[in-house]
CSV table of C-alpha atoms in Angstrom, one decimal:
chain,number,residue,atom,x,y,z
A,1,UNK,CA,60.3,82.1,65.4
A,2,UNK,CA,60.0,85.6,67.0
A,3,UNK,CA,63.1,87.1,68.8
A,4,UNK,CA,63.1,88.0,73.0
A,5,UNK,CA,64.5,91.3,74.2
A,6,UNK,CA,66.3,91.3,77.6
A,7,UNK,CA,67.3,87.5,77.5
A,8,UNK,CA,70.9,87.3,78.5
A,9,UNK,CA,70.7,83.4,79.0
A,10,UNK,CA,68.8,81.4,76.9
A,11,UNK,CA,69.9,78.1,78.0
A,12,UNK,CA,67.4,75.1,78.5
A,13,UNK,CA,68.4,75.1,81.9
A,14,UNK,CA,67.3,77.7,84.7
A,15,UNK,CA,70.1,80.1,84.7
A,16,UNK,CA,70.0,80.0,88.2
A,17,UNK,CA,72.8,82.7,90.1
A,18,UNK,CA,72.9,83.0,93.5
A,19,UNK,CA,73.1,87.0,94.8
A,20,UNK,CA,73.2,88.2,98.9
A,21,UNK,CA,72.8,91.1,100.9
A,22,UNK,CA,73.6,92.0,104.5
A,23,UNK,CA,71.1,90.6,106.9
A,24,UNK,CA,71.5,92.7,110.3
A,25,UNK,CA,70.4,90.3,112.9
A,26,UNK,CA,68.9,91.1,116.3
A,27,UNK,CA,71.3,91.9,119.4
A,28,UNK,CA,70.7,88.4,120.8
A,29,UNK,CA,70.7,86.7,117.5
A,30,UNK,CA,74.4,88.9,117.6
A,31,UNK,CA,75.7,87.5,121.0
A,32,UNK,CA,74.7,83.8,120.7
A,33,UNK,CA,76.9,84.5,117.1
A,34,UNK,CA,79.8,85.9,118.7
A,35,UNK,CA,79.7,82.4,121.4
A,36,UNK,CA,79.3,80.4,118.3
A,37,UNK,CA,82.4,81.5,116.4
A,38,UNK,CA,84.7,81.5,119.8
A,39,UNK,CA,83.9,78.2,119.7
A,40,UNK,CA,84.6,77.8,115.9
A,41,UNK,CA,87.7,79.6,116.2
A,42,UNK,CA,89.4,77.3,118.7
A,43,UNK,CA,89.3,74.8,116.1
A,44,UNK,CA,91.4,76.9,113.5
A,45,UNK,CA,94.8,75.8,114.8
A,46,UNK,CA,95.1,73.0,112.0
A,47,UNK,CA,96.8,74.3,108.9
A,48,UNK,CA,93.4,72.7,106.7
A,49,UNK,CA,91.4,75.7,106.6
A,50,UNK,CA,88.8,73.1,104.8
A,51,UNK,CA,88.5,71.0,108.2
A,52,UNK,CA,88.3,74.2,110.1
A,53,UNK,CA,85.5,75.3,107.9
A,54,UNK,CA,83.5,72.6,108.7
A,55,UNK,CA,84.0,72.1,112.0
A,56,UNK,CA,82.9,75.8,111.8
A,57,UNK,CA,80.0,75.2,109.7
A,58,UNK,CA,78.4,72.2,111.9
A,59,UNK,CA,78.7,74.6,115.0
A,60,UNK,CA,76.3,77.1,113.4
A,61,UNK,CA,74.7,74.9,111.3
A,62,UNK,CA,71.1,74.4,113.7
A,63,UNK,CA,71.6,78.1,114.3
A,64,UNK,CA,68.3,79.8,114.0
A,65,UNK,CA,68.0,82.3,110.8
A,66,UNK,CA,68.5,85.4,111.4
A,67,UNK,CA,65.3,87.9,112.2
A,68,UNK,CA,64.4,89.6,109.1
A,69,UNK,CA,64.6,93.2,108.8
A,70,UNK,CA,62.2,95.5,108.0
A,71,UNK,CA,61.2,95.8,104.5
A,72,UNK,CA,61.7,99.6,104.0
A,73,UNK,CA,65.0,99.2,105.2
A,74,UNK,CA,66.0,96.0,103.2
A,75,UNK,CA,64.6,97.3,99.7
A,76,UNK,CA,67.5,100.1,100.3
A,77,UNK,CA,70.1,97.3,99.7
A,78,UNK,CA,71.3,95.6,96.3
A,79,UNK,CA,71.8,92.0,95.8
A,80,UNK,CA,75.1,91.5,94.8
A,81,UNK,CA,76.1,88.3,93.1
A,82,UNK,CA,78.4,85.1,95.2
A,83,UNK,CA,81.6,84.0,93.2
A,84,UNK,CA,80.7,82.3,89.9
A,85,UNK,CA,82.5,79.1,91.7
A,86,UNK,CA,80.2,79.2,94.8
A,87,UNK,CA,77.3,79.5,91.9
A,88,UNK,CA,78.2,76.4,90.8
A,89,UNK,CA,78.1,74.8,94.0
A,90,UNK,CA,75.1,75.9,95.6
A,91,UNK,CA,73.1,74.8,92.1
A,92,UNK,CA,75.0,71.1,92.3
A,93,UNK,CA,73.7,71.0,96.3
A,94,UNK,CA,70.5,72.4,95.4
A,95,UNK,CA,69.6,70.0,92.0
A,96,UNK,CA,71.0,67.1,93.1
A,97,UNK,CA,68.1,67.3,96.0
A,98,UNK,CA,65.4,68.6,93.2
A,99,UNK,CA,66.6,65.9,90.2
A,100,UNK,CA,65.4,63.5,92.8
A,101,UNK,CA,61.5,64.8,92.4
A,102,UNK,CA,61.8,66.1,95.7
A,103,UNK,CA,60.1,70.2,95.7
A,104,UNK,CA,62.1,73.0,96.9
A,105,UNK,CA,59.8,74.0,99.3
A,106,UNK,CA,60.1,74.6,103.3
A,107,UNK,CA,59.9,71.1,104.6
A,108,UNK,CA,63.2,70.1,102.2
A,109,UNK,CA,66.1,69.6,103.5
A,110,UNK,CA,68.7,71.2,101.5
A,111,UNK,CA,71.6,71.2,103.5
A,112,UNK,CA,74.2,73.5,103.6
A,113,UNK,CA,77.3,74.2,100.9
A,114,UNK,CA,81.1,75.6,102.0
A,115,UNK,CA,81.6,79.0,100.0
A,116,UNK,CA,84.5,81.5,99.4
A,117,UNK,CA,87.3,79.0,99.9
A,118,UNK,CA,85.9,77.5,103.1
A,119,UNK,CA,85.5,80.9,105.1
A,120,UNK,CA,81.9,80.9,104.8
A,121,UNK,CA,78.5,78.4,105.0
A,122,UNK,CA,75.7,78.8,103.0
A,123,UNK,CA,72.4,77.4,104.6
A,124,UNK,CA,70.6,76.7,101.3
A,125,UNK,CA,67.4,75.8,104.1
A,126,UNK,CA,67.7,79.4,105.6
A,127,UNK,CA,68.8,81.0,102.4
A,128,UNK,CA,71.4,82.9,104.9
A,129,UNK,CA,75.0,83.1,104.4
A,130,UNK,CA,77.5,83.2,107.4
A,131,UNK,CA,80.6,83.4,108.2
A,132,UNK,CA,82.7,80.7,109.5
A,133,UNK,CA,86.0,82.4,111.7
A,134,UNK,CA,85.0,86.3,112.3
A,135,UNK,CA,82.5,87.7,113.2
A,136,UNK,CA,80.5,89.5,110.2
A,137,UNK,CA,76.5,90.2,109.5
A,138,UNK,CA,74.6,87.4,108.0
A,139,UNK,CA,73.6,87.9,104.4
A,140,UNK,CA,70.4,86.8,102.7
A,141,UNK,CA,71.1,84.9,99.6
A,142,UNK,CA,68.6,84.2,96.2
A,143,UNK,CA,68.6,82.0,93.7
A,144,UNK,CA,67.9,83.8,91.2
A,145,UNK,CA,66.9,83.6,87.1
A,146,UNK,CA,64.9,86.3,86.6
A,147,UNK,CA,65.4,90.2,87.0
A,148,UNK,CA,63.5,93.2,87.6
A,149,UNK,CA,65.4,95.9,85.1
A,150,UNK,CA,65.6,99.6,86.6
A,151,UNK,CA,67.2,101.2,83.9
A,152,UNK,CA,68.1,104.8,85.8
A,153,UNK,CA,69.8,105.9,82.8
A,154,UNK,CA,71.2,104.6,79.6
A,155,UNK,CA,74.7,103.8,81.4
A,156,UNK,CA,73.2,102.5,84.7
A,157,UNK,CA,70.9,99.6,85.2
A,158,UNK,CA,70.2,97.8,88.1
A,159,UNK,CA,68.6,94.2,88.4
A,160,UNK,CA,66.3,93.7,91.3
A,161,UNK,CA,66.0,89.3,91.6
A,162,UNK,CA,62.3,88.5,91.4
A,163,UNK,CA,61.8,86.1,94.5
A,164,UNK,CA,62.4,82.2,93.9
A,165,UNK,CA,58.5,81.7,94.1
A,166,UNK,CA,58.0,84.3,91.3
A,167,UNK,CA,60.6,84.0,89.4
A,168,UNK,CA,59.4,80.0,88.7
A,169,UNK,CA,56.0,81.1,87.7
A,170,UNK,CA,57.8,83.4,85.2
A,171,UNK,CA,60.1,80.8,84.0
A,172,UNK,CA,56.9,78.3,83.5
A,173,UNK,CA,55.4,81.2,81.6
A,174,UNK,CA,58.1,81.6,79.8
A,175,UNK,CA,58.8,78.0,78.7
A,176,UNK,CA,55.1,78.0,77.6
A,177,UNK,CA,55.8,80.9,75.1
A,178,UNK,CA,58.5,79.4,73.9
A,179,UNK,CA,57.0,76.2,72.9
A,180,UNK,CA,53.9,77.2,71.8
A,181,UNK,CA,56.9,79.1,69.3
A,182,UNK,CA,57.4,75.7,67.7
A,183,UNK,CA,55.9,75.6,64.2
A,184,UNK,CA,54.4,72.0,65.7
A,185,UNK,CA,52.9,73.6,68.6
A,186,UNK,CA,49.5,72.6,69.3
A,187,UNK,CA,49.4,75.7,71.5
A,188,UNK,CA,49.0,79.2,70.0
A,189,UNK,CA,51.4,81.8,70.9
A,190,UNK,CA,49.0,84.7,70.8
A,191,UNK,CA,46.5,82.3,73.6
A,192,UNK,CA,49.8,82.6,75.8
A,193,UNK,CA,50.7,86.2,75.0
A,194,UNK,CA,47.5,86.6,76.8
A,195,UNK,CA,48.0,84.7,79.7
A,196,UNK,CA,49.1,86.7,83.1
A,197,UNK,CA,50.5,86.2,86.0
A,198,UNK,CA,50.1,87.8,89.6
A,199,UNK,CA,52.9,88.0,91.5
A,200,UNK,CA,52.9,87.1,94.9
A,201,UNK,CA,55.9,88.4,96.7
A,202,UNK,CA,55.3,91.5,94.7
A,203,UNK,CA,51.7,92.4,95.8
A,204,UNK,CA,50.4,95.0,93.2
A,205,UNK,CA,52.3,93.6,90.0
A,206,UNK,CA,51.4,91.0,87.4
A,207,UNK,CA,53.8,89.5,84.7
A,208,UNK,CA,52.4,89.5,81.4
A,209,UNK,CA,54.3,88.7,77.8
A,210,UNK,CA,54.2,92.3,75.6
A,211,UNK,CA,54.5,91.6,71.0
A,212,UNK,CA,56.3,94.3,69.6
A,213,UNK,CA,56.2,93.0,65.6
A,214,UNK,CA,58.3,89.8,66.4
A,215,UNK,CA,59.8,90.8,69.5
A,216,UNK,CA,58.4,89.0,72.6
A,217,UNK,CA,59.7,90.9,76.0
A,218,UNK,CA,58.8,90.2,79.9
A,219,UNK,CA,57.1,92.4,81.6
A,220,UNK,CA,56.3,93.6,85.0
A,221,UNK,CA,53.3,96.0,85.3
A,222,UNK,CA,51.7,97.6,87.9
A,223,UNK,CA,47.6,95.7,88.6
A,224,UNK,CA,46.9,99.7,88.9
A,225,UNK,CA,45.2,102.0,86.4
A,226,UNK,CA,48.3,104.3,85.8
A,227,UNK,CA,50.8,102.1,87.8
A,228,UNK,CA,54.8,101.2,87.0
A,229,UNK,CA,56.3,98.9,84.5
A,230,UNK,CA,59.3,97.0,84.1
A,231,UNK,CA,61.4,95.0,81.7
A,232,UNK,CA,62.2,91.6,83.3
A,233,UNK,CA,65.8,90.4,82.1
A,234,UNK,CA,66.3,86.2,82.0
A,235,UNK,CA,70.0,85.5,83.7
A,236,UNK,CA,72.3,88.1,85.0
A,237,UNK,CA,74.7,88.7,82.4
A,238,UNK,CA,78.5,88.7,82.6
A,239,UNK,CA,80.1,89.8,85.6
A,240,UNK,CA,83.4,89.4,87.6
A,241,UNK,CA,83.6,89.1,91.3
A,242,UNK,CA,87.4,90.9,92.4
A,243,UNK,CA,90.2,88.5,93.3
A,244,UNK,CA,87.8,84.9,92.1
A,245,UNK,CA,90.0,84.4,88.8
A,246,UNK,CA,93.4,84.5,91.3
A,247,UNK,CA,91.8,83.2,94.5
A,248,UNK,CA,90.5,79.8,92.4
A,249,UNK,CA,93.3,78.8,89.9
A,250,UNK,CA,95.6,78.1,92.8
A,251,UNK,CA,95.8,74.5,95.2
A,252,UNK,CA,94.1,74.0,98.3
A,253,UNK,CA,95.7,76.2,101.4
A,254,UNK,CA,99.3,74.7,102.7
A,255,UNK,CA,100.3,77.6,105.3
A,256,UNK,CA,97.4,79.4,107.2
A,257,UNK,CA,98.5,82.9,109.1
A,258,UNK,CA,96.4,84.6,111.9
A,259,UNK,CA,96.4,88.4,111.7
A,260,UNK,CA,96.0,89.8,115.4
A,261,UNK,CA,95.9,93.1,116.3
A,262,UNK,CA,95.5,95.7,119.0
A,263,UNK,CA,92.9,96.1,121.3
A,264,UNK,CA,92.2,99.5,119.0
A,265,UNK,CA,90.6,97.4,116.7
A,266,UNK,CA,87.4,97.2,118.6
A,267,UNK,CA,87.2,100.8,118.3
A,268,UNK,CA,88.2,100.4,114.7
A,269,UNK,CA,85.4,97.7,113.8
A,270,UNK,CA,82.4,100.4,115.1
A,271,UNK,CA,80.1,101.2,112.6
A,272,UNK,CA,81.1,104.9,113.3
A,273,UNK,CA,84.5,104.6,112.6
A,274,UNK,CA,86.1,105.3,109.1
A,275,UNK,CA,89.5,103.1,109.7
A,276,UNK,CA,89.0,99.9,108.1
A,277,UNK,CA,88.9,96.6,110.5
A,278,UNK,CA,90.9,94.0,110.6
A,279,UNK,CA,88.8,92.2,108.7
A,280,UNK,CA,88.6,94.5,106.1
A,281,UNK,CA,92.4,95.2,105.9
A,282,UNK,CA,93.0,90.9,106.0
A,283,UNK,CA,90.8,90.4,103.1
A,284,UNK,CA,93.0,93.0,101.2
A,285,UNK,CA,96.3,91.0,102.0
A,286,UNK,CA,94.6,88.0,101.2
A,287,UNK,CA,93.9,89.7,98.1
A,288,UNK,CA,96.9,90.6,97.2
A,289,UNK,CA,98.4,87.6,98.1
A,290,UNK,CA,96.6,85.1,95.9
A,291,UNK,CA,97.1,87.9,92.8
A,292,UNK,CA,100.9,88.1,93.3
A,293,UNK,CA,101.1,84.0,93.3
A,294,UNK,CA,98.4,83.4,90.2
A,295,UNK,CA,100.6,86.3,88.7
A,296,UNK,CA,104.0,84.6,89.2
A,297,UNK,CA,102.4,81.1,87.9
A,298,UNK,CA,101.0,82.6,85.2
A,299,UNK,CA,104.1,83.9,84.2
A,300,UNK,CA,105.3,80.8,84.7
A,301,UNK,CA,103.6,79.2,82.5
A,302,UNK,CA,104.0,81.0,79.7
A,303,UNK,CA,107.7,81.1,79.7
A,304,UNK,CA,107.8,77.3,79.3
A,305,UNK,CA,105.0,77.4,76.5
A,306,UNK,CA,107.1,79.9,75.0
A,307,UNK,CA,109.8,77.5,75.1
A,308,UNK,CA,107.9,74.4,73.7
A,309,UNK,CA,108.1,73.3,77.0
A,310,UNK,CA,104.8,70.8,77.2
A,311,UNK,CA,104.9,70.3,80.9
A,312,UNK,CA,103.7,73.0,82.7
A,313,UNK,CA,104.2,73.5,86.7
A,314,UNK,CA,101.2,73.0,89.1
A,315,UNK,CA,99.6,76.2,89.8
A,316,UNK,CA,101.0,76.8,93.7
A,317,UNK,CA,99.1,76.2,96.8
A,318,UNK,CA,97.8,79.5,98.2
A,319,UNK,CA,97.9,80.9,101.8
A,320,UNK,CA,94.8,81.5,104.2
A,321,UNK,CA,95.0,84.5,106.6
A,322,UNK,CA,92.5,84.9,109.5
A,323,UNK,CA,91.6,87.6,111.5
A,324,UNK,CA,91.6,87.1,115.3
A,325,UNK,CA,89.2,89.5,116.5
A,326,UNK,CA,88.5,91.4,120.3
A,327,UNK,CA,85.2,91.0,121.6
């Protein structure tokens, strides 16, 4: 059985992860935004930030995506990966509509999935990500299992997701080699070593599966003469989004505080303007907030394990701040 290089999740299953990136939309795109979440906001006087989210969520959710940008200036960005927890959500949504037989393609209706504690929507039919109270860019999300490795030194490596279209002929190719592994294969490995495939949202590269001894690794290669190549990495690896571990081991919202401020914070949200916003400066308290409470439980709870205590108390319900915003 020959060994893989660069596969950090070997599970049966797709290691799907889901990754975004700021999606600047178009000034009218913008305004009709800024209408939406007035609306959205008047509905925030409830305590249940979870009924406020959705109320939130079905006023944008026929909203039309936002207008892409243009690719020079997107390719300058990094997809950066959602919480683990809205991970897991957006692969229930999204497999409980494919376990069905039903493809993943643009006439499915995937519906849309509440993320980071009910402050944002993810429109799994847009692949866009927006936010539910403030006003913030969009964000393109990916689901993502396979990575484009651009190793820019021996400390720093950066994964560029292979689009969802290529990154499931990869995963086919894949699957192949691996059976065709299986000493009662009736496929020969070396027929699929010499397989290829073209990618398609990636115009100039082909995937092909590179023997090194008994090492099998993914690559991407350039269709050119004296072109690029890349090691593709299956699933993303560890990682740890700030403030998830706090923000998720505590109940559902009790108390919910609106953070207002001056009208200098309009000057303070420009782009050109180094103070952070309120926005900025309430996800900090928020922050801090859920860490000093999943700190004080935690403590907690180890004081009465220490004690042979069995029952241990119920982590405490954790408080939503919102920024109210000038426009």
């Amino acid at each position: 059985m020959p060994t893989w290089d660069f596969i950090e999740d070997a599970s049966s299953e797709t290691p799907r992860i889901w990754l975004s990136k700021a999606l600047p939309a178009s000034s009218a795109s913008l305004s009709a935004e800024k209408r939406r979440l007035d609306t959205a906001t008047t509905t925030c006087s409830t305590s249940n930030s979870s009924s406020a989210a959705a109320a939130a969520a079905a006023a944008n959710a026929n909203a039309a995506p936002a207008t892409a940008t243009d690719p020079s200036d997107d390719a300058q960005q990094e997809y950066k990966p959602l919480r683990k927890v809205d991970c897991r959500a957006l692969n229930e949504q999204y497999n409980m509509i494919t376990a069905a037989g039903v493809p993943a393609d643009s006439s499915t209706q995937l519906g849309t999935v509440l993320i980071e504690s009910g402050r944002a929507t993810a429109n799994l039919d847009a692949r866009t990500v927006y936010s539910n109270f403030y006003n913030m860019p969009r964000r393109r999300i990916i689901g993502a299992a396979w990575f484009t490795r651009v190793e820019k030194s021996s400390k720093e490596i950066v994964l560029h997701p292979l689009s969802e279209r290529d990154g499931s002929k990869v995963e086919d190719l894949y699957r192949e080699a691996v059976a065709a592994s299986s000493s009662l294969s009736r496929v020969s490995l070396d027929d699929v070593i010499k397989e290829e495939i073209l990618l398609e949202d990636e115009t100039g590269y082909k995937v092909v599966i590179m023997k090194m001894g008994r090492t099998l690794t993914m690559k991407k290669k350039s269709t050119g003469l004296f072109g690029a190549s890349y090691n593709l990495q299956r699933g993303y690896g560890e990682y740890t989004v700030p403030g998830e571990e706090d923000e998720v081991c505590l109940g559902p919202p009790r108390h919910l505080f609106f953070a207002v401020h001056g009208i200098g914070e309009a000057m303070w949200s420009r782009d050109d303007c180094s103070v952070p916003s309120v926005v900025a400066q309430t996800d900090e308290a928020r922050a801090a907030m859920n860490r000093k409470q999943a700190e004080m439980w935690r403590a907690d709870c180890a004081r009465r394990t220490k004690a042979g205590e069995t029952s241990l108390p119920p982590p405490p319900n954790r408080i939503e701040i919102l920024p109210i915003e000038w426009y």
